[in-house]
Amino acid sequence: MPRTFDRRAIQDPAQIRLLSSPVRQELVDTLAALGGEASVADLAEELGRPADGLYYHLRTLCRGGLVREVAATEGEERRYRLAGTGDAPLRLAYRAGRTGNLGAVGGFARGLLRVATRDFEQALKLEGVALDGPRRELWTARNKGWLSARDVEEVNRLIERLCELTSQPRAPGREQLMSLSFVLAPIRARAKRRAPSGSR
């Protein structure tokens, strides 16, 4: 049986590999957005997918220890709950080295970017999406620049705050479901290429 884990620190490569599936990423994200627990019908409605197609992925997440099935009382629909301690959404803890999990984290990132691309392309087709101003809802960008150690600390604080804001469950006054995906990566400076001898 999988060990109990802190939702902010999933380290097990096998559990992370489960989340390389975009469908399973969406399921755990949607469970978090619905307060950590939901029925299959609720999940299907939020995801716009047939409920029958979600059972396999939910069972897989349950076997992997990332989701738990809640015992249903008579007449109630089966419900699923995010596993782990705390009430934060699922997050990954990266581990380097021979026994690390960076290969699994790379698979997770590829799945995440597929979901992000799909979300963005679907949002482009929506009516009434705010495209500018203080309530802008749609962004895609890539920035590349030089940062100091203090700048990196500030970037991490800002990303953590964005994660907090975009991980809140549904509540009165929070009527718009949003997704936020990001990649922050250091880039190794490339050596300048020398011109072939004799060419100017």
Tab-separated table of C-alpha atoms in Angstrom:
chain	number	residue	atom	x	y	z
A	1	MET	CA	0.000	0.000	0.000
A	2	PRO	CA	1.439	3.452	-0.900
A	3	ARG	CA	2.769	5.514	1.982
A	4	THR	CA	1.005	8.648	3.144
A	5	PHE	CA	2.588	11.673	1.518
A	6	ASP	CA	2.530	15.426	1.842
A	7	ARG	CA	0.505	16.760	-1.079
A	8	ARG	CA	3.108	19.450	-1.577
A	9	ALA	CA	5.940	16.927	-1.914
A	10	ILE	CA	5.190	13.929	-4.154
A	11	GLN	CA	8.582	12.293	-4.659
A	12	ASP	CA	7.833	8.712	-5.675
A	13	PRO	CA	8.757	8.280	-9.372
A	14	ALA	CA	5.960	5.709	-9.841
A	15	GLN	CA	3.360	8.191	-8.575
A	16	ILE	CA	4.791	10.974	-10.723
A	17	ARG	CA	4.683	8.692	-13.792
A	18	LEU	CA	0.959	8.196	-13.146
A	19	LEU	CA	0.571	11.950	-13.625
A	20	SER	CA	2.335	11.966	-17.002
A	21	SER	CA	-1.126	11.196	-18.432
A	22	PRO	CA	-2.868	14.491	-19.262
A	23	VAL	CA	-6.229	12.952	-18.287
A	24	ARG	CA	-4.946	12.013	-14.839
A	25	GLN	CA	-3.365	15.444	-14.401
A	26	GLU	CA	-6.739	16.984	-15.191
A	27	LEU	CA	-8.524	14.671	-12.767
A	28	VAL	CA	-6.324	15.572	-9.788
A	29	ASP	CA	-6.403	19.288	-10.696
A	30	THR	CA	-10.191	19.196	-11.010
A	31	LEU	CA	-10.569	17.332	-7.715
A	32	ALA	CA	-8.508	20.086	-6.066
A	33	ALA	CA	-10.610	22.792	-7.760
A	34	LEU	CA	-13.781	21.119	-6.451
A	35	GLY	CA	-12.522	21.184	-2.868
A	36	GLY	CA	-10.582	17.900	-2.856
A	37	GLU	CA	-13.540	15.540	-3.281
A	38	ALA	CA	-16.104	14.956	-6.042
A	39	SER	CA	-18.304	12.373	-7.694
A	40	VAL	CA	-17.524	10.976	-11.128
A	41	ALA	CA	-20.520	12.904	-12.486
A	42	ASP	CA	-19.081	16.161	-11.084
A	43	LEU	CA	-15.693	15.411	-12.622
A	44	ALA	CA	-17.206	14.471	-15.973
A	45	GLU	CA	-19.230	17.682	-16.058
A	46	GLU	CA	-16.232	19.875	-15.228
A	47	LEU	CA	-13.988	18.123	-17.754
A	48	GLY	CA	-16.589	17.792	-20.503
A	49	ARG	CA	-15.835	14.071	-20.777
A	50	PRO	CA	-18.049	10.977	-20.524
A	51	ALA	CA	-18.048	9.573	-16.993
A	52	ASP	CA	-17.398	6.037	-18.293
A	53	GLY	CA	-14.021	7.130	-19.652
A	54	LEU	CA	-12.862	8.419	-16.251
A	55	TYR	CA	-13.253	5.245	-14.167
A	56	TYR	CA	-10.096	3.589	-15.525
A	57	HIS	CA	-7.988	6.647	-14.698
A	58	LEU	CA	-9.559	7.074	-11.260
A	59	ARG	CA	-8.905	3.404	-10.431
A	60	THR	CA	-5.296	3.847	-11.603
A	61	LEU	CA	-4.884	6.919	-9.379
A	62	CYS	CA	-6.407	5.004	-6.456
A	63	ARG	CA	-4.029	2.054	-6.953
A	64	GLY	CA	-1.129	4.533	-7.042
A	65	GLY	CA	-2.222	6.165	-3.796
A	66	LEU	CA	-2.888	9.647	-5.225
A	67	VAL	CA	-6.688	9.442	-4.929
A	68	ARG	CA	-8.938	7.553	-2.516
A	69	GLU	CA	-12.389	6.192	-3.136
A	70	VAL	CA	-14.830	7.414	-0.508
A	71	ALA	CA	-17.245	4.790	0.804
A	72	ALA	CA	-20.647	5.670	-0.612
A	73	THR	CA	-23.731	5.444	1.533
A	74	GLU	CA	-26.822	3.789	0.114
A	75	GLY	CA	-28.301	5.735	-2.778
A	76	GLU	CA	-25.274	8.032	-3.086
A	77	GLU	CA	-22.919	8.169	-6.011
A	78	ARG	CA	-19.354	6.954	-5.552
A	79	ARG	CA	-16.987	9.806	-4.680
A	80	TYR	CA	-13.234	10.290	-4.947
A	81	ARG	CA	-10.911	12.326	-2.734
A	82	LEU	CA	-7.340	13.536	-3.176
A	83	ALA	CA	-5.033	11.473	-0.984
A	84	GLY	CA	-2.176	12.812	1.082
A	85	THR	CA	-1.860	15.096	4.045
A	86	GLY	CA	-2.844	18.741	4.112
A	87	ASP	CA	-5.291	20.532	1.878
A	88	ALA	CA	-2.894	21.778	-0.808
A	89	PRO	CA	-3.155	20.569	-4.415
A	90	LEU	CA	-0.703	17.881	-5.527
A	91	ARG	CA	2.821	19.194	-6.118
A	92	LEU	CA	6.069	17.475	-7.062
A	93	ALA	CA	9.350	17.415	-5.132
A	94	TYR	CA	12.300	16.958	-7.501
A	95	ARG	CA	15.141	14.609	-6.532
A	96	ALA	CA	18.397	14.400	-8.458
A	97	GLY	CA	20.877	11.522	-8.456
A	98	ARG	CA	20.806	7.846	-9.363
A	99	THR	CA	17.745	7.161	-7.214
A	100	GLY	CA	16.059	10.413	-8.168
A	101	ASN	CA	12.857	11.090	-10.013
A	102	LEU	CA	13.863	13.595	-12.694
A	103	GLY	CA	12.980	11.248	-15.580
A	104	ALA	CA	9.440	10.922	-14.209
A	105	VAL	CA	9.269	14.706	-13.678
A	106	GLY	CA	10.183	15.185	-17.364
A	107	GLY	CA	7.269	12.943	-18.387
A	108	PHE	CA	4.966	14.957	-16.140
A	109	ALA	CA	6.157	18.197	-17.795
A	110	ARG	CA	5.425	16.833	-21.288
A	111	GLY	CA	1.884	15.888	-20.229
A	112	LEU	CA	1.382	19.261	-18.552
A	113	LEU	CA	2.388	21.146	-21.704
A	114	ARG	CA	-0.052	19.086	-23.788
A	115	VAL	CA	-2.879	20.017	-21.402
A	116	ALA	CA	-1.789	23.680	-21.390
A	117	THR	CA	-1.749	23.808	-25.201
A	118	ARG	CA	-5.209	22.279	-25.394
A	119	ASP	CA	-6.611	24.627	-22.729
A	120	PHE	CA	-5.186	27.647	-24.540
A	121	GLU	CA	-6.461	26.600	-27.970
A	122	GLN	CA	-9.950	25.932	-26.583
A	123	ALA	CA	-9.962	29.303	-24.799
A	124	LEU	CA	-9.138	31.053	-28.094
A	125	LYS	CA	-12.524	29.908	-29.385
A	126	LEU	CA	-14.560	31.078	-26.385
A	127	GLU	CA	-16.839	34.106	-26.647
A	128	GLY	CA	-16.276	36.986	-24.261
A	129	VAL	CA	-12.800	36.067	-23.002
A	130	ALA	CA	-11.001	39.161	-21.641
A	131	LEU	CA	-7.898	39.653	-23.790
A	132	ASP	CA	-6.486	42.763	-22.137
A	133	GLY	CA	-6.832	45.051	-19.150
A	134	PRO	CA	-6.672	44.240	-15.424
A	135	ARG	CA	-9.067	41.258	-15.774
A	136	ARG	CA	-7.285	39.673	-18.724
A	137	GLU	CA	-7.938	35.906	-18.835
A	138	LEU	CA	-5.766	34.624	-21.673
A	139	TRP	CA	-1.980	34.758	-21.847
A	140	THR	CA	0.832	32.904	-23.498
A	141	ALA	CA	4.352	34.223	-23.403
A	142	ARG	CA	7.984	33.262	-23.199
A	143	ASN	CA	10.540	35.522	-21.590
A	144	LYS	CA	14.285	34.990	-21.430
A	145	GLY	CA	16.572	37.191	-19.395
A	146	TRP	CA	19.363	37.379	-16.860
A	147	LEU	CA	18.480	37.101	-13.168
A	148	SER	CA	20.375	37.649	-9.941
A	149	ALA	CA	20.020	35.273	-6.987
A	150	ARG	CA	17.645	37.817	-5.428
A	151	ASP	CA	15.619	37.957	-8.673
A	152	VAL	CA	15.278	34.151	-8.633
A	153	GLU	CA	13.984	34.312	-5.053
A	154	GLU	CA	11.403	36.898	-6.080
A	155	VAL	CA	10.330	34.838	-9.101
A	156	ASN	CA	9.801	31.853	-6.807
A	157	ARG	CA	7.725	33.917	-4.364
A	158	LEU	CA	5.574	35.221	-7.220
A	159	ILE	CA	5.109	31.740	-8.714
A	160	GLU	CA	4.148	30.366	-5.297
A	161	ARG	CA	1.574	33.141	-4.916
A	162	LEU	CA	0.181	32.443	-8.401
A	163	CYS	CA	-0.100	28.766	-7.457
A	164	GLU	CA	-1.988	29.694	-4.278
A	165	LEU	CA	-4.400	31.950	-6.166
A	166	THR	CA	-5.044	29.476	-8.981
A	167	SER	CA	-5.502	26.510	-6.618
A	168	GLN	CA	-8.457	27.857	-4.646
A	169	PRO	CA	-11.582	25.699	-4.533
A	170	ARG	CA	-14.947	26.918	-5.783
A	171	ALA	CA	-16.609	29.385	-3.416
A	172	PRO	CA	-19.092	32.275	-3.637
A	173	GLY	CA	-17.456	35.062	-5.632
A	174	ARG	CA	-15.073	32.677	-7.423
A	175	GLU	CA	-17.078	31.992	-10.554
A	176	GLN	CA	-14.348	31.529	-13.203
A	177	LEU	CA	-12.392	28.256	-13.402
A	178	MET	CA	-8.894	29.014	-14.725
A	179	SER	CA	-5.803	26.946	-15.438
A	180	LEU	CA	-2.216	28.140	-15.041
A	181	SER	CA	0.744	26.213	-16.448
A	182	PHE	CA	4.323	27.394	-16.402
A	183	VAL	CA	7.893	26.285	-16.948
A	184	LEU	CA	10.859	28.008	-15.324
A	185	ALA	CA	14.206	26.668	-16.481
A	186	PRO	CA	17.834	27.817	-16.328
A	187	ILE	CA	19.585	27.988	-19.673
A	188	ARG	CA	23.256	27.152	-20.030
A	189	ALA	CA	25.096	29.796	-22.033
A	190	ARG	CA	26.230	28.337	-25.330
A	191	ALA	CA	29.823	28.736	-26.409
A	192	LYS	CA	30.225	31.120	-29.292
A	193	ARG	CA	30.909	29.419	-32.583
A	194	ARG	CA	34.164	30.280	-34.216
A	195	ALA	CA	34.114	31.268	-37.824
A	196	PRO	CA	35.903	28.738	-40.065
A	197	SER	CA	39.518	29.735	-40.636
A	198	GLY	CA	39.989	31.858	-43.740
A	199	SER	CA	36.411	33.219	-43.748
A	200	ARG	CA	35.625	36.788	-42.790
